[in-house]
mmCIF file of C-alpha atoms in Angstrom:
data_model
loop_
_atom_site.group_PDB
_atom_site.id
_atom_site.type_symbol
_atom_site.label_atom_id
_atom_site.label_comp_id
_atom_site.label_asym_id
_atom_site.label_seq_id
_atom_site.Cartn_x
_atom_site.Cartn_y
_atom_site.Cartn_z
ATOM 1 C CA MET A 1 -70.093 -42.453 50.202
ATOM 2 C CA LYS A 2 -71.653 -40.022 47.702
ATOM 3 C CA ASP A 3 -69.111 -41.026 45.071
ATOM 4 C CA LEU A 4 -69.819 -44.716 45.618
ATOM 5 C CA ILE A 5 -73.567 -44.114 45.279
ATOM 6 C CA LYS A 6 -72.954 -42.184 42.058
ATOM 7 C CA PHE A 7 -70.695 -45.008 40.831
ATOM 8 C CA LEU A 8 -73.440 -47.589 41.404
ATOM 9 C CA GLN A 9 -76.131 -45.332 39.929
ATOM 10 C CA ASN A 10 -74.126 -44.985 36.696
ATOM 11 C CA PHE A 11 -73.827 -48.766 36.573
ATOM 12 C CA LEU A 12 -77.592 -49.228 36.947
ATOM 13 C CA LYS A 13 -78.405 -46.505 34.396
ATOM 14 C CA ASN A 14 -76.380 -48.452 31.849
ATOM 15 C CA ASP A 15 -78.727 -51.456 32.234
ATOM 16 C CA GLY A 16 -76.261 -52.852 34.738
ATOM 17 C CA PHE A 17 -79.021 -54.738 36.538
ATOM 18 C CA PHE A 18 -79.761 -56.770 33.392
ATOM 19 C CA VAL A 19 -76.049 -57.497 32.898
ATOM 20 C CA PHE A 20 -75.785 -58.481 36.568
ATOM 21 C CA SER A 21 -78.774 -60.817 36.195
ATOM 22 C CA ALA A 22 -77.306 -62.376 33.058
ATOM 23 C CA PHE A 23 -73.970 -63.093 34.715
ATOM 24 C CA MET A 24 -75.620 -64.381 37.882
ATOM 25 C CA ILE A 25 -77.682 -66.807 35.810
ATOM 26 C CA GLU A 26 -74.646 -67.767 33.703
ATOM 27 C CA LYS A 27 -72.550 -68.573 36.777
ATOM 28 C CA LEU A 28 -75.453 -70.372 38.433
ATOM 29 C CA VAL A 29 -75.964 -72.455 35.304
ATOM 30 C CA MET A 30 -72.246 -73.287 35.163
ATOM 31 C CA LEU A 31 -72.283 -74.264 38.819
ATOM 32 C CA VAL A 32 -75.409 -76.421 38.495
ATOM 33 C CA ASN A 33 -73.947 -77.922 35.335
ATOM 34 C CA THR A 34 -70.698 -78.859 37.056
ATOM 35 C CA ILE A 35 -72.414 -80.239 40.174
ATOM 36 C CA PHE A 36 -74.720 -82.320 37.997
ATOM 37 C CA ILE A 37 -71.855 -83.668 35.881
ATOM 38 C CA VAL A 38 -69.658 -84.476 38.900
ATOM 39 C CA LYS A 39 -72.498 -86.633 40.232
ATOM 40 C CA MET A 40 -73.417 -88.188 36.864
ATOM 41 C CA ILE A 41 -70.102 -89.278 35.333
ATOM 42 C CA PRO A 42 -67.036 -91.064 36.761
ATOM 43 C CA GLN A 43 -64.193 -88.977 38.157
ATOM 44 C CA ASP A 44 -61.683 -90.160 35.530
ATOM 45 C CA GLU A 45 -64.016 -89.147 32.658
ATOM 46 C CA PHE A 46 -64.578 -85.745 34.252
ATOM 47 C CA GLY A 47 -60.810 -85.385 34.577
ATOM 48 C CA ARG A 48 -60.291 -86.051 30.836
ATOM 49 C CA ILE A 49 -63.003 -83.553 29.869
ATOM 50 C CA THR A 50 -61.444 -80.981 32.226
ATOM 51 C CA LEU A 51 -58.053 -81.545 30.614
ATOM 52 C CA ILE A 52 -59.292 -80.735 27.098
ATOM 53 C CA ALA A 53 -61.503 -77.925 28.430
ATOM 54 C CA SER A 54 -58.318 -76.301 29.733
ATOM 55 C CA VAL A 55 -56.933 -76.307 26.175
ATOM 56 C CA LEU A 56 -60.166 -74.733 24.921
ATOM 57 C CA ALA A 57 -59.975 -72.103 27.678
ATOM 58 C CA PHE A 58 -56.536 -70.852 26.730
ATOM 59 C CA MET A 59 -57.262 -70.907 22.976
ATOM 60 C CA SER A 60 -60.647 -69.175 23.151
ATOM 61 C CA PRO A 61 -59.091 -65.682 23.649
ATOM 62 C CA TRP A 62 -57.741 -66.051 20.091
ATOM 63 C CA SER A 63 -61.306 -66.225 18.736
ATOM 64 C CA GLY A 64 -61.355 -64.313 15.463
ATOM 65 C CA PHE A 65 -57.574 -63.742 15.863
ATOM 66 C CA GLY A 66 -58.225 -60.360 17.465
ATOM 67 C CA SER A 67 -61.373 -59.350 15.587
ATOM 68 C CA LEU A 68 -63.452 -59.421 18.789
ATOM 69 C CA GLN A 69 -61.019 -57.153 20.644
ATOM 70 C CA VAL A 70 -60.881 -54.745 17.684
ATOM 71 C CA LEU A 71 -64.668 -54.558 17.569
ATOM 72 C CA MET A 72 -64.964 -53.988 21.335
ATOM 73 C CA LYS A 73 -62.326 -51.257 21.535
ATOM 74 C CA PHE A 74 -62.826 -49.341 18.279
ATOM 75 C CA GLY A 75 -66.544 -50.025 17.980
ATOM 76 C CA SER A 76 -67.014 -48.460 21.420
ATOM 77 C CA ALA A 77 -64.988 -45.403 20.385
ATOM 78 C CA GLU A 78 -66.770 -44.928 17.015
ATOM 79 C CA GLN A 79 -69.465 -42.235 17.213
ATOM 80 C CA ASN A 80 -70.890 -42.780 13.718
ATOM 81 C CA ASP A 81 -73.625 -45.453 13.799
ATOM 82 C CA ILE A 82 -73.175 -46.442 10.137
ATOM 83 C CA LYS A 83 -69.409 -46.874 10.445
ATOM 84 C CA ARG A 84 -69.888 -48.865 13.637
ATOM 85 C CA LYS A 85 -72.311 -51.208 11.879
ATOM 86 C CA GLU A 86 -70.003 -51.677 8.890
ATOM 87 C CA LEU A 87 -67.020 -52.266 11.153
ATOM 88 C CA SER A 88 -68.996 -55.070 12.810
ATOM 89 C CA GLN A 89 -69.912 -56.574 9.423
ATOM 90 C CA LYS A 90 -66.330 -56.541 8.143
ATOM 91 C CA LEU A 91 -64.877 -58.011 11.326
ATOM 92 C CA PHE A 92 -67.534 -60.726 11.390
ATOM 93 C CA ARG A 93 -66.524 -61.971 7.934
ATOM 94 C CA ASN A 94 -62.816 -61.829 8.711
ATOM 95 C CA GLY A 95 -63.329 -63.447 12.074
ATOM 96 C CA ILE A 96 -65.182 -66.502 10.732
ATOM 97 C CA VAL A 97 -62.271 -67.376 8.435
ATOM 98 C CA TYR A 98 -59.745 -66.946 11.248
ATOM 99 C CA GLN A 99 -61.894 -69.018 13.599
ATOM 100 C CA LEU A 100 -61.793 -72.001 11.248
ATOM 101 C CA PHE A 101 -57.989 -71.916 11.363
ATOM 102 C CA LEU A 102 -58.152 -71.650 15.156
ATOM 103 C CA CYS A 103 -60.341 -74.772 15.367
ATOM 104 C CA VAL A 104 -57.781 -76.734 13.327
ATOM 105 C CA GLY A 105 -55.000 -75.517 15.644
ATOM 106 C CA PHE A 106 -57.049 -76.540 18.685
ATOM 107 C CA ILE A 107 -57.478 -80.083 17.345
ATOM 108 C CA ILE A 108 -53.735 -80.422 16.710
ATOM 109 C CA ILE A 109 -52.691 -79.115 20.135
ATOM 110 C CA ALA A 110 -55.358 -81.006 22.104
ATOM 111 C CA ASN A 111 -54.292 -84.274 20.472
ATOM 112 C CA LEU A 112 -50.910 -83.965 22.189
ATOM 113 C CA TYR A 113 -52.648 -85.038 25.401
ATOM 114 C CA ALA A 114 -53.767 -88.222 23.648
ATOM 115 C CA ILE A 115 -50.177 -89.458 24.037
ATOM 116 C CA LYS A 116 -50.751 -89.929 27.786
ATOM 117 C CA PHE A 117 -54.556 -90.201 28.147
ATOM 118 C CA ASP A 118 -57.023 -92.491 26.337
ATOM 119 C CA ASP A 119 -60.485 -91.783 24.851
ATOM 120 C CA LEU A 120 -59.894 -88.109 24.014
ATOM 121 C CA LYS A 121 -60.728 -88.034 20.283
ATOM 122 C CA TRP A 122 -64.482 -87.501 20.621
ATOM 123 C CA ILE A 123 -63.987 -84.958 23.404
ATOM 124 C CA ILE A 124 -61.576 -82.966 21.201
ATOM 125 C CA LEU A 125 -63.922 -83.042 18.187
ATOM 126 C CA LEU A 126 -66.946 -81.808 20.129
ATOM 127 C CA PHE A 127 -64.951 -79.079 21.871
ATOM 128 C CA SER A 128 -63.700 -77.859 18.454
ATOM 129 C CA ILE A 129 -67.338 -77.451 17.346
ATOM 130 C CA ARG A 130 -68.030 -75.515 20.539
ATOM 131 C CA LEU A 131 -65.030 -73.270 19.846
ATOM 132 C CA PHE A 132 -66.493 -72.184 16.496
ATOM 133 C CA GLY A 133 -69.892 -71.506 18.049
ATOM 134 C CA MET A 134 -68.264 -69.404 20.767
ATOM 135 C CA PHE A 135 -67.041 -66.933 18.136
ATOM 136 C CA LEU A 136 -70.566 -66.462 16.775
ATOM 137 C CA GLN A 137 -71.969 -65.822 20.240
ATOM 138 C CA SER A 138 -69.098 -63.519 21.278
ATOM 139 C CA HIS A 139 -69.338 -61.359 18.157
ATOM 140 C CA LEU A 140 -73.070 -60.887 18.609
ATOM 141 C CA THR A 141 -72.789 -59.985 22.303
ATOM 142 C CA ILE A 142 -70.043 -57.435 21.566
ATOM 143 C CA ASP A 143 -72.151 -55.937 18.784
ATOM 144 C CA TYR A 144 -74.959 -55.447 21.313
ATOM 145 C CA ARG A 145 -72.612 -53.906 23.897
ATOM 146 C CA ILE A 146 -70.932 -51.334 21.626
ATOM 147 C CA ASN A 147 -74.360 -50.169 20.489
ATOM 148 C CA GLY A 148 -75.575 -49.739 24.064
ATOM 149 C CA PHE A 149 -77.978 -52.698 23.926
ATOM 150 C CA ASN A 150 -76.997 -54.161 27.303
ATOM 151 C CA LYS A 151 -80.518 -55.448 27.842
ATOM 152 C CA LYS A 152 -80.400 -57.453 24.588
ATOM 153 C CA PHE A 153 -76.925 -58.701 25.518
ATOM 154 C CA ALA A 154 -78.269 -59.907 28.854
ATOM 155 C CA LEU A 155 -81.344 -61.606 27.373
ATOM 156 C CA LEU A 156 -79.190 -63.432 24.809
ATOM 157 C CA ASN A 157 -76.886 -64.784 27.515
ATOM 158 C CA ILE A 158 -79.798 -65.855 29.707
ATOM 159 C CA PHE A 159 -81.538 -67.667 26.845
ATOM 160 C CA VAL A 160 -78.392 -69.482 25.643
ATOM 161 C CA ASN A 161 -77.360 -70.563 29.150
ATOM 162 C CA CYS A 162 -80.782 -71.750 30.285
ATOM 163 C CA LEU A 163 -81.523 -73.685 27.101
ATOM 164 C CA GLY A 164 -77.995 -75.114 27.164
ATOM 165 C CA LEU A 165 -78.566 -76.348 30.719
ATOM 166 C CA ILE A 166 -81.752 -78.127 29.641
ATOM 167 C CA PHE A 167 -79.809 -79.829 26.842
ATOM 168 C CA THR A 168 -77.166 -80.884 29.378
ATOM 169 C CA PHE A 169 -79.703 -82.500 31.693
ATOM 170 C CA PHE A 170 -81.489 -84.512 29.012
ATOM 171 C CA LEU A 171 -78.477 -85.548 26.942
ATOM 172 C CA THR A 172 -76.343 -86.511 29.946
ATOM 173 C CA ILE A 173 -79.106 -88.568 31.535
ATOM 174 C CA TYR A 174 -79.617 -90.559 28.329
ATOM 175 C CA PHE A 175 -76.098 -90.654 26.852
ATOM 176 C CA GLY A 176 -73.692 -90.033 29.749
ATOM 177 C CA ALA A 177 -70.421 -88.180 29.182
ATOM 178 C CA ILE A 178 -70.804 -88.013 25.399
ATOM 179 C CA GLY A 179 -74.266 -86.495 25.842
ATOM 180 C CA TYR A 180 -72.766 -83.849 28.100
ATOM 181 C CA MET A 181 -70.147 -83.044 25.470
ATOM 182 C CA ILE A 182 -72.788 -82.808 22.721
ATOM 183 C CA SER A 183 -74.757 -80.306 24.832
ATOM 184 C CA LEU A 184 -71.609 -78.176 25.269
ATOM 185 C CA ALA A 185 -70.932 -78.296 21.529
ATOM 186 C CA ILE A 186 -74.371 -77.140 20.386
ATOM 187 C CA ALA A 187 -75.156 -74.582 23.140
ATOM 188 C CA PRO A 188 -73.343 -71.548 21.575
ATOM 189 C CA PHE A 189 -75.163 -72.053 18.262
ATOM 190 C CA ILE A 190 -78.443 -71.143 19.971
ATOM 191 C CA CYS A 191 -77.318 -67.524 19.421
ATOM 192 C CA LEU A 192 -78.049 -67.931 15.687
ATOM 193 C CA PHE A 193 -81.715 -67.276 16.487
ATOM 194 C CA PHE A 194 -80.683 -63.714 17.476
ATOM 195 C CA PHE A 195 -78.598 -62.866 14.412
ATOM 196 C CA SER A 196 -80.006 -60.043 12.285
ATOM 197 C CA LYS A 197 -79.597 -59.312 8.604
ATOM 198 C CA ASN A 198 -77.458 -56.272 9.437
ATOM 199 C CA ILE A 199 -74.611 -58.333 10.905
ATOM 200 C CA LEU A 200 -74.638 -60.894 8.104
ATOM 201 C CA GLN A 201 -74.547 -58.327 5.286
ATOM 202 C CA GLN A 202 -71.297 -57.394 3.593
ATOM 203 C CA SER A 203 -70.131 -53.866 4.451
ATOM 204 C CA ILE A 204 -70.593 -51.395 1.586
ATOM 205 C CA ASN A 205 -67.572 -49.198 2.343
ATOM 206 C CA ASP A 206 -64.024 -50.511 2.680
ATOM 207 C CA LEU A 207 -63.427 -48.315 5.749
ATOM 208 C CA SER A 208 -60.009 -47.446 4.296
ATOM 209 C CA GLU A 209 -59.768 -44.316 6.438
ATOM 210 C CA MET A 210 -59.307 -46.485 9.512
ATOM 211 C CA ASN A 211 -55.804 -47.393 10.672
ATOM 212 C CA TRP A 212 -56.220 -51.130 10.178
ATOM 213 C CA LYS A 213 -52.567 -51.937 10.864
ATOM 214 C CA MET A 214 -52.780 -50.336 14.289
ATOM 215 C CA MET A 215 -56.218 -51.806 14.985
ATOM 216 C CA TRP A 216 -55.185 -55.374 14.140
ATOM 217 C CA LYS A 217 -52.014 -54.956 16.189
ATOM 218 C CA TYR A 218 -54.147 -53.930 19.151
ATOM 219 C CA GLY A 219 -56.541 -56.846 18.569
ATOM 220 C CA ARG A 220 -53.834 -59.480 18.281
ATOM 221 C CA MET A 221 -51.788 -58.203 21.185
ATOM 222 C CA GLU A 222 -54.920 -58.095 23.338
ATOM 223 C CA SER A 223 -55.717 -61.626 22.172
ATOM 224 C CA PHE A 224 -52.232 -62.664 23.226
ATOM 225 C CA ALA A 225 -52.680 -61.016 26.627
ATOM 226 C CA TYR A 226 -56.037 -62.742 27.185
ATOM 227 C CA PHE A 227 -54.576 -65.967 25.829
ATOM 228 C CA ALA A 228 -51.733 -65.729 28.327
ATOM 229 C CA SER A 229 -54.211 -65.091 31.162
ATOM 230 C CA GLU A 230 -56.241 -68.178 30.242
ATOM 231 C CA LEU A 231 -53.027 -70.118 29.702
ATOM 232 C CA LEU A 232 -52.349 -69.659 33.400
ATOM 233 C CA PHE A 233 -55.275 -71.942 34.288
ATOM 234 C CA SER A 234 -54.145 -74.470 31.702
ATOM 235 C CA ILE A 235 -50.548 -74.354 32.962
ATOM 236 C CA ASP A 236 -51.822 -75.125 36.455
ATOM 237 C CA ILE A 237 -53.779 -78.131 35.160
ATOM 238 C CA ALA A 238 -50.901 -79.263 32.925
ATOM 239 C CA MET A 239 -48.392 -79.087 35.794
ATOM 240 C CA ILE A 240 -50.702 -81.225 37.931
ATOM 241 C CA ALA A 241 -51.045 -83.660 35.001
ATOM 242 C CA ILE A 242 -47.247 -83.955 34.801
ATOM 243 C CA PHE A 243 -46.695 -84.695 38.493
ATOM 244 C CA MET A 244 -50.010 -86.320 39.448
ATOM 245 C CA ALA A 245 -52.959 -88.387 38.068
ATOM 246 C CA ASP A 246 -56.177 -87.519 36.195
ATOM 247 C CA LYS A 247 -58.230 -87.999 39.398
ATOM 248 C CA ASP A 248 -56.127 -85.269 41.015
ATOM 249 C CA ILE A 249 -57.022 -82.962 38.124
ATOM 250 C CA ALA A 250 -60.711 -83.530 38.837
ATOM 251 C CA LEU A 251 -60.214 -82.909 42.592
ATOM 252 C CA TYR A 252 -58.331 -79.662 41.936
ATOM 253 C CA LYS A 253 -60.911 -78.482 39.392
ATOM 254 C CA VAL A 254 -63.776 -79.067 41.816
ATOM 255 C CA ALA A 255 -61.885 -77.415 44.712
ATOM 256 C CA ILE A 256 -61.271 -74.156 42.809
ATOM 257 C CA ILE A 257 -64.494 -73.931 40.809
ATOM 258 C CA LEU A 258 -66.588 -72.113 43.436
ATOM 259 C CA PRO A 259 -63.918 -69.507 44.332
ATOM 260 C CA MET A 260 -62.921 -68.874 40.702
ATOM 261 C CA ASN A 261 -66.536 -68.299 39.718
ATOM 262 C CA LEU A 262 -66.547 -65.287 42.050
ATOM 263 C CA LEU A 263 -64.466 -63.443 39.444
ATOM 264 C CA PHE A 264 -67.726 -62.794 37.616
ATOM 265 C CA LEU A 265 -68.427 -59.995 40.124
ATOM 266 C CA PRO A 266 -65.849 -57.487 38.772
ATOM 267 C CA THR A 267 -66.477 -58.830 35.266
ATOM 268 C CA ILE A 268 -70.061 -57.550 35.485
ATOM 269 C CA LEU A 269 -68.819 -54.000 36.000
ATOM 270 C CA PHE A 270 -66.377 -54.083 33.116
ATOM 271 C CA GLN A 271 -68.802 -55.830 30.750
ATOM 272 C CA THR A 272 -71.251 -52.996 31.417
ATOM 273 C CA ASP A 273 -68.867 -50.031 31.646
ATOM 274 C CA PHE A 274 -66.169 -50.908 29.067
ATOM 275 C CA PRO A 275 -67.518 -48.590 26.317
ATOM 276 C CA ARG A 276 -67.765 -45.733 28.850
ATOM 277 C CA ILE A 277 -64.176 -46.317 30.025
ATOM 278 C CA VAL A 278 -62.954 -46.336 26.387
ATOM 279 C CA GLN A 279 -64.589 -42.951 25.819
ATOM 280 C CA ASN A 280 -62.831 -41.566 28.940
ATOM 281 C CA ALA A 281 -59.432 -43.172 28.364
ATOM 282 C CA ASP A 282 -57.597 -39.829 28.665
ATOM 283 C CA ASN A 283 -59.752 -38.450 31.477
ATOM 284 C CA LYS A 284 -57.564 -38.690 34.593
ATOM 285 C CA ALA A 285 -60.337 -37.566 36.961
ATOM 286 C CA PHE A 286 -62.750 -40.205 35.613
ATOM 287 C CA LEU A 287 -60.187 -43.020 35.856
ATOM 288 C CA LYS A 288 -59.242 -42.115 39.433
ATOM 289 C CA PHE A 289 -62.933 -41.865 40.352
ATOM 290 C CA TYR A 290 -63.532 -45.320 38.826
ATOM 291 C CA ILE A 291 -60.576 -46.974 40.590
ATOM 292 C CA TYR A 292 -61.290 -45.496 44.035
ATOM 293 C CA ASN A 293 -64.951 -46.425 43.994
ATOM 294 C CA TYR A 294 -64.217 -49.866 42.583
ATOM 295 C CA LEU A 295 -61.912 -50.485 45.559
ATOM 296 C CA LYS A 296 -64.472 -49.051 47.997
ATOM 297 C CA LEU A 297 -66.887 -51.677 46.710
ATOM 298 C CA PHE A 298 -64.603 -54.700 46.468
ATOM 299 C CA ILE A 299 -62.374 -54.377 49.559
ATOM 300 C CA PRO A 300 -65.248 -54.976 52.036
ATOM 301 C CA LEU A 301 -66.783 -57.530 49.672
ATOM 302 C CA GLY A 302 -63.453 -59.376 49.556
ATOM 303 C CA MET A 303 -63.249 -59.464 53.359
ATOM 304 C CA ILE A 304 -66.755 -60.952 53.565
ATOM 305 C CA ILE A 305 -65.816 -63.599 50.960
ATOM 306 C CA LEU A 306 -62.648 -64.582 52.864
ATOM 307 C CA ILE A 307 -64.392 -64.914 56.221
ATOM 308 C CA GLY A 308 -67.262 -66.887 54.710
ATOM 309 C CA SER A 309 -64.879 -69.177 52.842
ATOM 310 C CA TYR A 310 -62.799 -69.959 55.937
ATOM 311 C CA PHE A 311 -65.771 -71.025 58.064
ATOM 312 C CA LEU A 312 -67.956 -72.587 55.361
ATOM 313 C CA LYS A 313 -65.480 -74.338 53.040
ATOM 314 C CA ASP A 314 -66.259 -77.897 54.215
ATOM 315 C CA TRP A 315 -69.998 -77.280 54.236
ATOM 316 C CA LEU A 316 -69.943 -75.753 50.738
ATOM 317 C CA ILE A 317 -67.899 -78.590 49.220
ATOM 318 C CA THR A 318 -70.194 -81.204 50.760
ATOM 319 C CA LEU A 319 -73.331 -79.292 49.771
ATOM 320 C CA PHE A 320 -72.425 -78.752 46.134
ATOM 321 C CA PHE A 321 -70.366 -81.871 45.454
ATOM 322 C CA ASN A 322 -69.795 -84.748 47.885
ATOM 323 C CA GLN A 323 -67.509 -85.828 50.713
ATOM 324 C CA ASP A 324 -65.032 -87.412 48.288
ATOM 325 C CA TYR A 325 -63.899 -83.871 47.407
ATOM 326 C CA LEU A 326 -63.329 -82.715 51.015
ATOM 327 C CA ALA A 327 -59.645 -83.499 50.504
ATOM 328 C CA GLY A 328 -59.532 -80.264 48.516
ATOM 329 C CA ASN A 329 -60.809 -77.988 51.318
ATOM 330 C CA SER A 330 -57.431 -76.280 51.827
ATOM 331 C CA VAL A 331 -57.133 -75.731 48.070
ATOM 332 C CA PHE A 332 -60.609 -74.180 48.212
ATOM 333 C CA PHE A 333 -59.545 -71.578 50.790
ATOM 334 C CA ILE A 334 -56.226 -70.779 49.098
ATOM 335 C CA ALA A 335 -58.107 -70.275 45.830
ATOM 336 C CA THR A 336 -60.490 -67.890 47.599
ATOM 337 C CA ILE A 337 -57.565 -65.760 48.815
ATOM 338 C CA THR A 338 -56.247 -65.783 45.248
ATOM 339 C CA VAL A 339 -59.571 -64.590 43.849
ATOM 340 C CA VAL A 340 -59.786 -61.684 46.301
ATOM 341 C CA PHE A 341 -56.281 -60.522 45.321
ATOM 342 C CA ALA A 342 -57.258 -60.882 41.651
ATOM 343 C CA MET A 343 -60.377 -58.744 42.123
ATOM 344 C CA LEU A 344 -58.482 -55.931 43.839
ATOM 345 C CA PHE A 345 -55.511 -55.695 41.497
ATOM 346 C CA ARG A 346 -55.052 -57.875 38.424
ATOM 347 C CA VAL A 347 -58.647 -57.900 37.113
ATOM 348 C CA LEU A 348 -59.070 -54.184 37.727
ATOM 349 C CA PHE A 349 -55.915 -52.966 36.020
ATOM 350 C CA LEU A 350 -55.824 -55.432 33.109
ATOM 351 C CA ASN A 351 -59.342 -54.367 32.107
ATOM 352 C CA LEU A 352 -58.389 -50.703 32.416
ATOM 353 C CA PHE A 353 -55.281 -51.257 30.272
ATOM 354 C CA SER A 354 -57.478 -52.868 27.594
ATOM 355 C CA ALA A 355 -59.937 -49.976 27.673
ATOM 356 C CA VAL A 356 -57.310 -47.241 27.406
ATOM 357 C CA GLY A 357 -55.414 -49.094 24.657
ATOM 358 C CA LEU A 358 -52.234 -50.014 26.562
ATOM 359 C CA PHE A 359 -52.070 -53.556 25.249
ATOM 360 C CA ASN A 360 -48.269 -53.621 25.632
ATOM 361 C CA TYR A 361 -48.678 -53.408 29.413
ATOM 362 C CA ASN A 362 -51.084 -56.343 29.401
ATOM 363 C CA VAL A 363 -48.576 -58.376 27.386
ATOM 364 C CA ARG A 364 -45.807 -57.573 29.879
ATOM 365 C CA ILE A 365 -47.967 -58.583 32.830
ATOM 366 C CA SER A 366 -48.998 -61.802 31.095
ATOM 367 C CA ILE A 367 -45.413 -62.848 30.378
ATOM 368 C CA ILE A 368 -44.368 -62.176 33.988
ATOM 369 C CA SER A 369 -47.406 -64.149 35.192
ATOM 370 C CA ILE A 370 -46.542 -67.209 33.083
ATOM 371 C CA ILE A 371 -42.918 -67.252 34.222
ATOM 372 C CA THR A 372 -43.901 -66.797 37.874
ATOM 373 C CA LEU A 373 -46.519 -69.574 37.756
ATOM 374 C CA ILE A 374 -44.287 -72.140 36.027
ATOM 375 C CA ILE A 375 -41.449 -71.579 38.508
ATOM 376 C CA SER A 376 -43.804 -71.616 41.514
ATOM 377 C CA ASP A 377 -45.654 -74.765 40.403
ATOM 378 C CA ALA A 378 -42.451 -76.611 39.486
ATOM 379 C CA ILE A 379 -41.086 -75.971 42.986
ATOM 380 C CA LEU A 380 -44.266 -76.347 45.052
ATOM 381 C CA ILE A 381 -46.318 -79.155 43.436
ATOM 382 C CA PRO A 382 -43.732 -81.937 43.967
ATOM 383 C CA ILE A 383 -43.537 -80.964 47.662
ATOM 384 C CA TYR A 384 -47.065 -79.859 48.587
ATOM 385 C CA LYS A 385 -49.076 -81.602 45.843
ATOM 386 C CA LEU A 386 -52.423 -79.845 45.099
ATOM 387 C CA ASN A 387 -51.848 -77.258 47.820
ATOM 388 C CA GLY A 388 -48.595 -76.409 46.040
ATOM 389 C CA ALA A 389 -50.512 -75.732 42.810
ATOM 390 C CA ALA A 390 -52.919 -73.453 44.683
ATOM 391 C CA PHE A 391 -50.055 -71.564 46.365
ATOM 392 C CA GLY A 392 -48.329 -71.181 42.994
ATOM 393 C CA PHE A 393 -51.460 -69.547 41.617
ATOM 394 C CA LEU A 394 -51.673 -67.230 44.625
ATOM 395 C CA ILE A 395 -48.035 -66.132 44.279
ATOM 396 C CA MET A 396 -48.551 -65.425 40.586
ATOM 397 C CA PHE A 397 -51.628 -63.247 41.216
ATOM 398 C CA ILE A 398 -49.871 -61.257 43.942
ATOM 399 C CA VAL A 399 -46.791 -60.558 41.808
ATOM 400 C CA SER A 400 -48.705 -59.698 38.622
ATOM 401 C CA GLY A 401 -51.367 -57.701 40.475
ATOM 402 C CA PHE A 402 -48.914 -55.410 42.236
ATOM 403 C CA TYR A 403 -46.926 -54.955 39.027
ATOM 404 C CA ALA A 404 -50.119 -54.010 37.129
ATOM 405 C CA GLY A 405 -51.020 -51.466 39.803
ATOM 406 C CA PHE A 406 -47.538 -49.936 39.590
ATOM 407 C CA LEU A 407 -47.785 -49.595 35.784
ATOM 408 C CA PHE A 408 -51.241 -48.000 35.872
ATOM 409 C CA ARG A 409 -50.118 -45.548 38.553
ATOM 410 C CA ASN A 410 -47.356 -44.409 36.193
ATOM 411 C CA TYR A 411 -49.898 -44.085 33.358
ATOM 412 C CA LEU A 412 -52.101 -41.811 35.494
ATOM 413 C CA LYS A 413 -49.110 -39.670 36.410
ATOM 414 C CA GLY A 414 -48.431 -39.103 32.714
ATOM 415 C CA LEU A 415 -51.931 -37.840 31.903
#
């Protein structure tokens, strides 16, 4: 118990309460946003937006083509304040150029869905604008985190999310689905009010003493690993799109949205503690302390979530959405089981691999996850429909989670 108290005290000392508040507000805003949109626009329109949003989700990890991952990892490890600032400046300039190429790629890939579904052009265009704005916001938040400004990071997220929600309400009420898409497109650009002259300046030194080849390899492999993780959600949606209709996509999205949003809980810890984990990457005692106390916290929390989900699933779906979505109550519970497994294994170890620099392990896990999900969905969806998709996701998380735990155990043995 003493270790767990110390674990939580370290989290709070690192402005963890502000980070927790920011993520709570972000998830609440996303939930309110989704509930509002489900009630305001037809199910088929929501299904089309969800389809293109899934493309955005699996491409967003490539933001800056690895520049964000490089800044997070090596900015956290850099002790010299001047070098850290100049690293941020250099990666910001490189990242903007790469992000423009990424937006073009997104437009090309998203248009492939236009072969089967109508009225996607304006959705794709507005999501591409959002994708560019997401890089600006992500770079700024990482810059705050590596410099220990967790309070500023939290205030930025709160401001962007709350103002974005206001835009969503007004624009959707007056312009419908296109108003909703416009609000999503402009929301990330609110972060421009927080940009300082320091980030926008060109770095004076070329930082030639840094091993850029190794750093960019880390950044791009981490981008691939995160891309593969997000691709899992898109594969699930795409497999449903192949075997079922756009209304089924909307039903599945609504059924999993509440459980999947619970993944913000472990994310809060890693968003706050990532720089500290980077600085202790070779400290076996610290890593074991972190893992054990993480599990002490999330095993009982996971049990509470499962019990609550089983007894309250129908009530929650009706409360937040409407009775039309009660057909997804079994998907809701399966997704909750999946999330608990993800918290205890996959989320924990993939974040630790990123912090200690073992990007090759994350890539391995991601490849195994993709193969497992495609095979599971291809077998289960034709037989069990949406429940089959949910079971496929659960199987994938169990396989990849246990494999990640096995790999990290071997890493600790080698320290």
